[in-house]
Amino acid sequence: MKLIEQMTLEEKIGLLHGDGFFQTKGVKRLGIPPLKMSDGPMGVRHDFPKASWIAKGLSSDYVTYFPSNTALAATWNPELAYIFGQDLGAETRGRGKDVILAPGINIIRHPFCGRNFEYMSEDPFLITKMAPPIVRGIQENDVAACVKHFALNNQETNRLEVNVEVDDQALEEIYLPGFKACVDEGNAYTFMGAYNKFRGDYACESTFLLQDILRGRWGYDGIVISDWGACHSTDQAMEAGLDIEMSVTDDFDSYYYADSLYQKVMDGIIDEALVDEKVERILHLMERIHMLEGPRKQGKYNSYEHQTNTLTTAEESIVLLENKASFLPLNPEDYQRIVVIGDNANRQHSLGGGSAEIKALYEKTPLAGIHHHLGGNHQITYVQGYSCQPDVTQDQLSNLRMTALRMASQNDLVIFVGGLNHDFDTEGKDRQSYQLPFGQDRLIQELHAVNPNLLVVNMSGSAVDLTIAKTYSKALIHTWYNGMEGGTALANVIFGKVNPSGKLPFTMAKALNDYPSERLGEFPGDETVHYHEGVFVGYRYFDYEQIEPLYAFGHGLNYSQFALADIEKTENEETFTFTMTLKNTSTVDGKEVIQAYVEDEEPKGKRPIRELKGFKKVFVAAKSEESVRITIDKKDIAHLSKKLKFHFGFSSRDIKVTI
Ligand code: BGC
């Protein structure tokens, strides 16, 4: 007899709702285990008791702390995304979980969204190339990825209720492609339904999103799990296509998919066949990840390999924004006495940000990374320079500043490491200001005045105003919440052990009002938020309106010099293929990302000037060249006219060749 035929209605329903904050019920007598889930995108979160939000406090749930999804996206390296997925999946399985609530792939629409650091990019194409390999890598480990948050969850303000209004074109071209790619190319086993509403319906009750698009058009055969507390009804959610209801309260029987569902089936209001459909899907998931029948992979966590892989990703994610007169890489012999200033130099970030928090086995701060790199022959001093504490007095602030200035004037080199932290880049709220907080701009200017040998490192998960930092520093680096080896990676870049190759996955504007979601659209809206900017998200708007960004989408310098030559185009029915030569004319080995932007010369209606439709990260040894092939899928540009121009360059604003 089939498993489902042996199950009582009550047992079936136990599979459809949380019976613990991170698990369903299972059916012991039939050998169906509970489905165990865990956050999140930066590693496997620590364990909680079944019905309490106070961590168990185990010594066994310290894990590998991975670079944030934004950092991963900044590598523009799908191979690293795949390795990231493999390692995250192995840790998930290693910790005895079945579903990892990752990756987060919502579009970075506005720089203030508190969860931007958990997401990848303002550009859907970059997401379609970086997210599916994560999913595939995760799921090779007999665990499921949970692609989140489906869909239109682009802000934290009023996230549980806000209603998103966006036009069809933007929906199709900007907000959905990443999710579709996770179905088509990632074969994702689970999706998470978002908190917010879309066109009046909660995402978890939206027949349009779950039925018409996800299962209908995309042919998705996995399960949909609600975000925690995102289910608001029994009938409507059941009908719309939500499979599992998870929530944040411990009265598990009172969930919509628990007693109430049982009663409605008993009363004939909901057809038991609908319950069966979901149970079948869940059993299918359990089969896919070998929960019902072995052998099942055992996974592993905190392996040396995982740690070194986080280092590689962190190294490739760091973006060199500015490097005046080739100030970087620094030769340690030129600087005997170094002062490191700034709260982020000495702060660990892993255990912050909300559900993406990580109980890291260890985390190397920038300061630790610099110490470890330079060893004992340098005098390295750390001073905080400013404070993040709300209750700090003016006197204390002034003392911090004066000490920093004094130290800066007495040292050969100043490395300032500032930016945001998880009080800003966090789940549950959005940022309020585009400026660097805690008076950092003023401090940077003053530091420059006393010692112009100033390197500024900004650490944040979203764009911040770096105008002052750019003006007053000799070099400017952008880094991320970059995993347990983030500090090592940073030191390796600063001192030239690693040639940086990260590229911005979002635009850094000169002013907040340059962003389309700020100027045209609403953010954060009221009960409803209108995405008036339509498809003109990020660089699409800056290019169209000819607004000069501070740093363009796709920007990132390195220590080499690259040139593109010999571009040739061929085409067949499905693709355009471009071959070209990438030359490294410098004496430093390096990696460059060749970016392909497509322009429609005869657009129907108002269209973005050019859009990313291909890219490749290529290593070229010093004084040599590589031939490179970039393919553009015709289905990715099917909505454009036949009159196309192809631009190739090293950022969206640094186009080298057009054909
Ligand atoms: C978040 C999800 C997370 C879930 C479980 C929710 O508040 O939005 O991303 O996976 O909690 O912790």
Short mmCIF file of N, CA and C in Angstrom, two decimals, residues 3-4 6-7 11-12 14-15 24-35 279 282-283 286 291-292:
data_model
loop_
_atom_site.label_atom_id
_atom_site.label_comp_id
_atom_site.label_asym_id
_atom_site.label_seq_id
_atom_site.Cartn_x
_atom_site.Cartn_y
_atom_site.Cartn_z
N LEU A 3 2.34 4.81 0.93
CA LEU A 3 2.48 5.42 2.25
C LEU A 3 1.28 6.30 2.60
N ILE A 4 0.88 7.12 1.67
CA ILE A 4 -0.19 8.09 1.96
C ILE A 4 -1.51 7.38 2.29
N GLN A 6 -1.83 4.82 3.98
CA GLN A 6 -1.80 4.30 5.36
C GLN A 6 -1.95 5.40 6.39
N MET A 7 -2.01 6.63 5.94
CA MET A 7 -2.01 7.75 6.89
C MET A 7 -3.42 8.21 7.23
N GLU A 11 -2.61 12.55 10.73
CA GLU A 11 -1.19 12.35 10.43
C GLU A 11 -0.76 13.15 9.21
N LYS A 12 -1.64 13.17 8.22
CA LYS A 12 -1.31 13.95 7.02
C LYS A 12 -1.14 15.42 7.39
N GLY A 14 -0.31 16.70 10.11
CA GLY A 14 0.93 16.92 10.87
C GLY A 14 2.14 17.22 9.99
N LEU A 15 2.04 16.84 8.73
CA LEU A 15 3.14 17.11 7.79
C LEU A 15 3.06 18.51 7.19
N THR A 24 8.34 20.03 11.17
CA THR A 24 6.95 19.56 11.10
C THR A 24 6.86 18.31 11.99
N LYS A 25 5.72 17.62 11.90
CA LYS A 25 5.48 16.56 12.88
C LYS A 25 6.07 15.19 12.50
N GLY A 26 5.90 14.78 11.28
CA GLY A 26 6.31 13.41 10.95
C GLY A 26 5.31 12.39 11.48
N VAL A 27 5.46 11.16 11.02
CA VAL A 27 4.57 10.09 11.48
C VAL A 27 5.45 8.92 11.90
N LYS A 28 5.66 8.83 13.18
CA LYS A 28 6.61 7.86 13.71
C LYS A 28 6.26 6.43 13.32
N ARG A 29 4.98 6.09 13.45
CA ARG A 29 4.60 4.68 13.24
C ARG A 29 4.83 4.24 11.80
N LEU A 30 4.91 5.21 10.87
CA LEU A 30 5.14 4.86 9.47
C LEU A 30 6.57 5.19 9.02
N GLY A 31 7.37 5.56 9.97
CA GLY A 31 8.76 5.86 9.64
C GLY A 31 8.94 7.15 8.85
N ILE A 32 7.98 8.09 8.99
CA ILE A 32 8.13 9.39 8.32
C ILE A 32 8.67 10.38 9.35
N PRO A 33 9.91 10.79 9.17
CA PRO A 33 10.48 11.71 10.16
C PRO A 33 9.95 13.12 10.00
N PRO A 34 10.07 13.96 11.04
CA PRO A 34 9.73 15.38 10.86
C PRO A 34 10.69 16.01 9.86
N LEU A 35 10.20 17.01 9.15
CA LEU A 35 11.06 17.75 8.22
C LEU A 35 11.75 18.85 9.02
N VAL A 279 0.56 16.43 0.69
CA VAL A 279 1.29 15.36 1.38
C VAL A 279 2.14 14.59 0.37
N ILE A 282 5.20 16.50 -0.33
CA ILE A 282 6.16 16.48 0.79
C ILE A 282 6.86 15.12 0.85
N LEU A 283 6.11 14.06 0.63
CA LEU A 283 6.72 12.72 0.63
C LEU A 283 7.72 12.60 -0.53
N MET A 286 10.80 14.21 0.51
CA MET A 286 11.53 13.34 1.45
C MET A 286 12.25 12.21 0.71
N MET A 291 15.23 10.86 2.81
CA MET A 291 14.82 10.81 4.22
C MET A 291 14.07 9.52 4.54
N LEU A 292 13.42 8.97 3.52
CA LEU A 292 12.59 7.79 3.77
C LEU A 292 13.35 6.50 3.56
#
